PDB file of C-alpha atoms in Angstrom:
ATOM      1  CA  UNK B  23       5.985   5.821  14.907  1.00 50.00           C
ATOM      2  CA  UNK B  24       7.706   7.710  12.123  1.00 56.00           C
ATOM      3  CA  UNK B  25       7.062   6.462   8.625  1.00 67.00           C
ATOM      4  CA  UNK B  26       9.976   6.809   6.288  1.00 68.00           C
ATOM      5  CA  UNK B  27       9.343   8.356   2.912  1.00 70.00           C
ATOM      6  CA  UNK B  28       9.122   5.885   0.054  1.00 63.00           C
ATOM      7  CA  UNK B  29      11.714   8.057  -1.689  1.00 64.00           C
ATOM      8  CA  UNK B  30      14.284   7.831   1.110  1.00 68.00           C
ATOM      9  CA  UNK B  31      16.000   4.708  -0.227  1.00 64.00           C
ATOM     10  CA  UNK B  32      16.107   5.650  -3.872  1.00 61.00           C
ATOM     11  CA  UNK B  33      19.635   5.403  -5.112  1.00 63.00           C
ATOM     12  CA  UNK B  34      20.905   6.695  -8.392  1.00 63.00           C
ATOM     13  CA  UNK B  35      20.141   4.569 -11.403  1.00 58.00           C
ATOM     14  CA  UNK B  36      18.878   5.023 -14.906  1.00 66.00           C
ATOM     15  CA  UNK B  37      15.285   4.330 -15.754  1.00 63.00           C
ATOM     16  CA  UNK B  38      12.911   5.436 -18.399  1.00 72.00           C
ATOM     17  CA  UNK B  39       9.690   7.319 -17.913  1.00 81.00           C
ATOM     18  CA  UNK B  40       7.489   4.227 -18.268  1.00 83.00           C
ATOM     19  CA  UNK B  41       9.374   2.517 -15.442  1.00 83.00           C
ATOM     20  CA  UNK B  42       9.151   5.585 -13.241  1.00 86.00           C
ATOM     21  CA  UNK B  43       5.433   5.885 -13.921  1.00 91.00           C
ATOM     22  CA  UNK B  44       4.964   2.186 -13.175  1.00 94.00           C
ATOM     23  CA  UNK B  45       6.680   2.627  -9.823  1.00 94.00           C
ATOM     24  CA  UNK B  46       4.557   5.674  -8.995  1.00 95.00           C
ATOM     25  CA  UNK B  47       1.396   3.767  -9.944  1.00 96.00           C
ATOM     26  CA  UNK B  48       2.395   0.897  -7.643  1.00 97.00           C
ATOM     27  CA  UNK B  49       3.050   3.299  -4.758  1.00 97.00           C
ATOM     28  CA  UNK B  50      -0.331   4.925  -5.390  1.00 97.00           C
ATOM     29  CA  UNK B  51      -2.083   1.530  -5.470  1.00 98.00           C
ATOM     30  CA  UNK B  52      -0.678   0.685  -2.041  1.00 98.00           C
ATOM     31  CA  UNK B  53      -1.632   4.137  -0.760  1.00 97.00           C
ATOM     32  CA  UNK B  54      -5.179   3.653  -2.017  1.00 97.00           C
ATOM     33  CA  UNK B  55      -5.395   0.374  -0.099  1.00 98.00           C
ATOM     34  CA  UNK B  56      -4.106   2.081   3.043  1.00 97.00           C
ATOM     35  CA  UNK B  57      -6.690   4.846   2.613  1.00 97.00           C
ATOM     36  CA  UNK B  58      -9.480   2.295   2.111  1.00 97.00           C
ATOM     37  CA  UNK B  59      -8.671   0.728   5.482  1.00 97.00           C
ATOM     38  CA  UNK B  60      -9.332   3.912   7.503  1.00 96.00           C
ATOM     39  CA  UNK B  61     -13.142   3.942   7.258  1.00 96.00           C
ATOM     40  CA  UNK B  62     -13.251   0.231   8.029  1.00 97.00           C
ATOM     41  CA  UNK B  63     -11.263   0.812  11.205  1.00 97.00           C
ATOM     42  CA  UNK B  64     -13.630   3.628  12.175  1.00 97.00           C
ATOM     43  CA  UNK B  65     -16.657   1.401  11.602  1.00 97.00           C
ATOM     44  CA  UNK B  66     -15.122  -1.461  13.567  1.00 97.00           C
ATOM     45  CA  UNK B  67     -14.381   0.910  16.442  1.00 97.00           C
ATOM     46  CA  UNK B  68     -17.963   2.213  16.407  1.00 97.00           C
ATOM     47  CA  UNK B  69     -19.158  -1.385  16.613  1.00 97.00           C
ATOM     48  CA  UNK B  70     -16.706  -2.164  19.446  1.00 98.00           C
ATOM     49  CA  UNK B  71     -15.255  -4.943  17.298  1.00 97.00           C
ATOM     50  CA  UNK B  72     -11.754  -5.109  18.757  1.00 97.00           C
ATOM     51  CA  UNK B  73     -10.767  -8.152  16.705  1.00 98.00           C
ATOM     52  CA  UNK B  74     -11.648  -6.398  13.440  1.00 97.00           C
ATOM     53  CA  UNK B  75      -9.845  -3.226  14.548  1.00 98.00           C
ATOM     54  CA  UNK B  76      -6.701  -5.216  15.298  1.00 98.00           C
ATOM     55  CA  UNK B  77      -6.918  -7.131  12.022  1.00 98.00           C
ATOM     56  CA  UNK B  78      -7.361  -3.941  10.003  1.00 98.00           C
ATOM     57  CA  UNK B  79      -4.561  -2.110  11.800  1.00 98.00           C
ATOM     58  CA  UNK B  80      -2.263  -5.057  11.084  1.00 98.00           C
ATOM     59  CA  UNK B  81      -3.314  -5.024   7.439  1.00 98.00           C
ATOM     60  CA  UNK B  82      -2.549  -1.309   7.262  1.00 98.00           C
ATOM     61  CA  UNK B  83       0.895  -1.921   8.777  1.00 98.00           C
ATOM     62  CA  UNK B  84       1.549  -4.682   6.239  1.00 98.00           C
ATOM     63  CA  UNK B  85       0.572  -2.378   3.381  1.00 97.00           C
ATOM     64  CA  UNK B  86       2.814   0.407   4.632  1.00 97.00           C
ATOM     65  CA  UNK B  87       5.714  -2.022   5.047  1.00 97.00           C
ATOM     66  CA  UNK B  88       5.175  -3.365   1.528  1.00 96.00           C
ATOM     67  CA  UNK B  89       5.100   0.175   0.142  1.00 96.00           C
ATOM     68  CA  UNK B  90       8.319   1.062   1.954  1.00 95.00           C
ATOM     69  CA  UNK B  91      10.045  -2.115   0.752  1.00 95.00           C
ATOM     70  CA  UNK B  92       9.082  -1.673  -2.888  1.00 95.00           C
ATOM     71  CA  UNK B  93      12.085  -0.950  -5.080  1.00 93.00           C
ATOM     72  CA  UNK B  94      11.744   0.828  -8.413  1.00 89.00           C
ATOM     73  CA  UNK B  95      14.405  -1.404  -9.938  1.00 89.00           C
ATOM     74  CA  UNK B  96      12.395  -4.582  -9.225  1.00 93.00           C
ATOM     75  CA  UNK B  97      10.015  -4.332 -12.134  1.00 93.00           C
ATOM     76  CA  UNK B  98       8.219  -7.601 -11.438  1.00 96.00           C
ATOM     77  CA  UNK B  99       7.571  -6.624  -7.819  1.00 97.00           C
ATOM     78  CA  UNK B 100       6.288  -3.234  -9.002  1.00 97.00           C
ATOM     79  CA  UNK B 101       3.865  -4.913 -11.413  1.00 97.00           C
ATOM     80  CA  UNK B 102       2.778  -7.430  -8.771  1.00 98.00           C
ATOM     81  CA  UNK B 103       2.225  -4.690  -6.175  1.00 98.00           C
ATOM     82  CA  UNK B 104       0.139  -2.650  -8.587  1.00 98.00           C
ATOM     83  CA  UNK B 105      -2.164  -5.580  -9.271  1.00 98.00           C
ATOM     84  CA  UNK B 106      -2.342  -6.818  -5.692  1.00 98.00           C
ATOM     85  CA  UNK B 107      -3.042  -3.471  -4.067  1.00 98.00           C
ATOM     86  CA  UNK B 108      -5.473  -2.259  -6.724  1.00 97.00           C
ATOM     87  CA  UNK B 109      -7.479  -5.411  -6.096  1.00 98.00           C
ATOM     88  CA  UNK B 110      -7.205  -5.006  -2.325  1.00 97.00           C
ATOM     89  CA  UNK B 111      -8.314  -1.364  -2.480  1.00 97.00           C
ATOM     90  CA  UNK B 112     -11.329  -2.349  -4.587  1.00 97.00           C
ATOM     91  CA  UNK B 113     -12.256  -5.156  -2.171  1.00 97.00           C
ATOM     92  CA  UNK B 114     -11.903  -2.877   0.845  1.00 96.00           C
ATOM     93  CA  UNK B 115     -13.940  -0.179  -0.868  1.00 93.00           C
ATOM     94  CA  UNK B 116     -16.774  -2.651  -1.451  1.00 93.00           C
ATOM     95  CA  UNK B 117     -16.663  -3.649   2.223  1.00 91.00           C
ATOM     96  CA  UNK B 118     -16.993  -0.017   3.282  1.00 82.00           C
ATOM     97  CA  UNK B 119     -19.959   0.626   0.968  1.00 77.00           C
TER      98      UNK B 119
END
């Protein structure tokens, strides 16, 4: 499976620095959630919990798809993604602790 860069679909448009930073923050929030899933998958595998492994792999795929679908021109979606994936990363981090 080849993941496409989140920058691959960026067209030309004008935006200010606060909008570009907001988009980058949203991308980072999703990436943090993806990273938080990895140790949970490893733990589930160590515990031979196939159902949890499958659930976590699907969650990771959903996060990656959401990150790839995020458009810098959709400011509401950028704000929503930042909030949603920050919260998810925090929740996943607590599960791993």
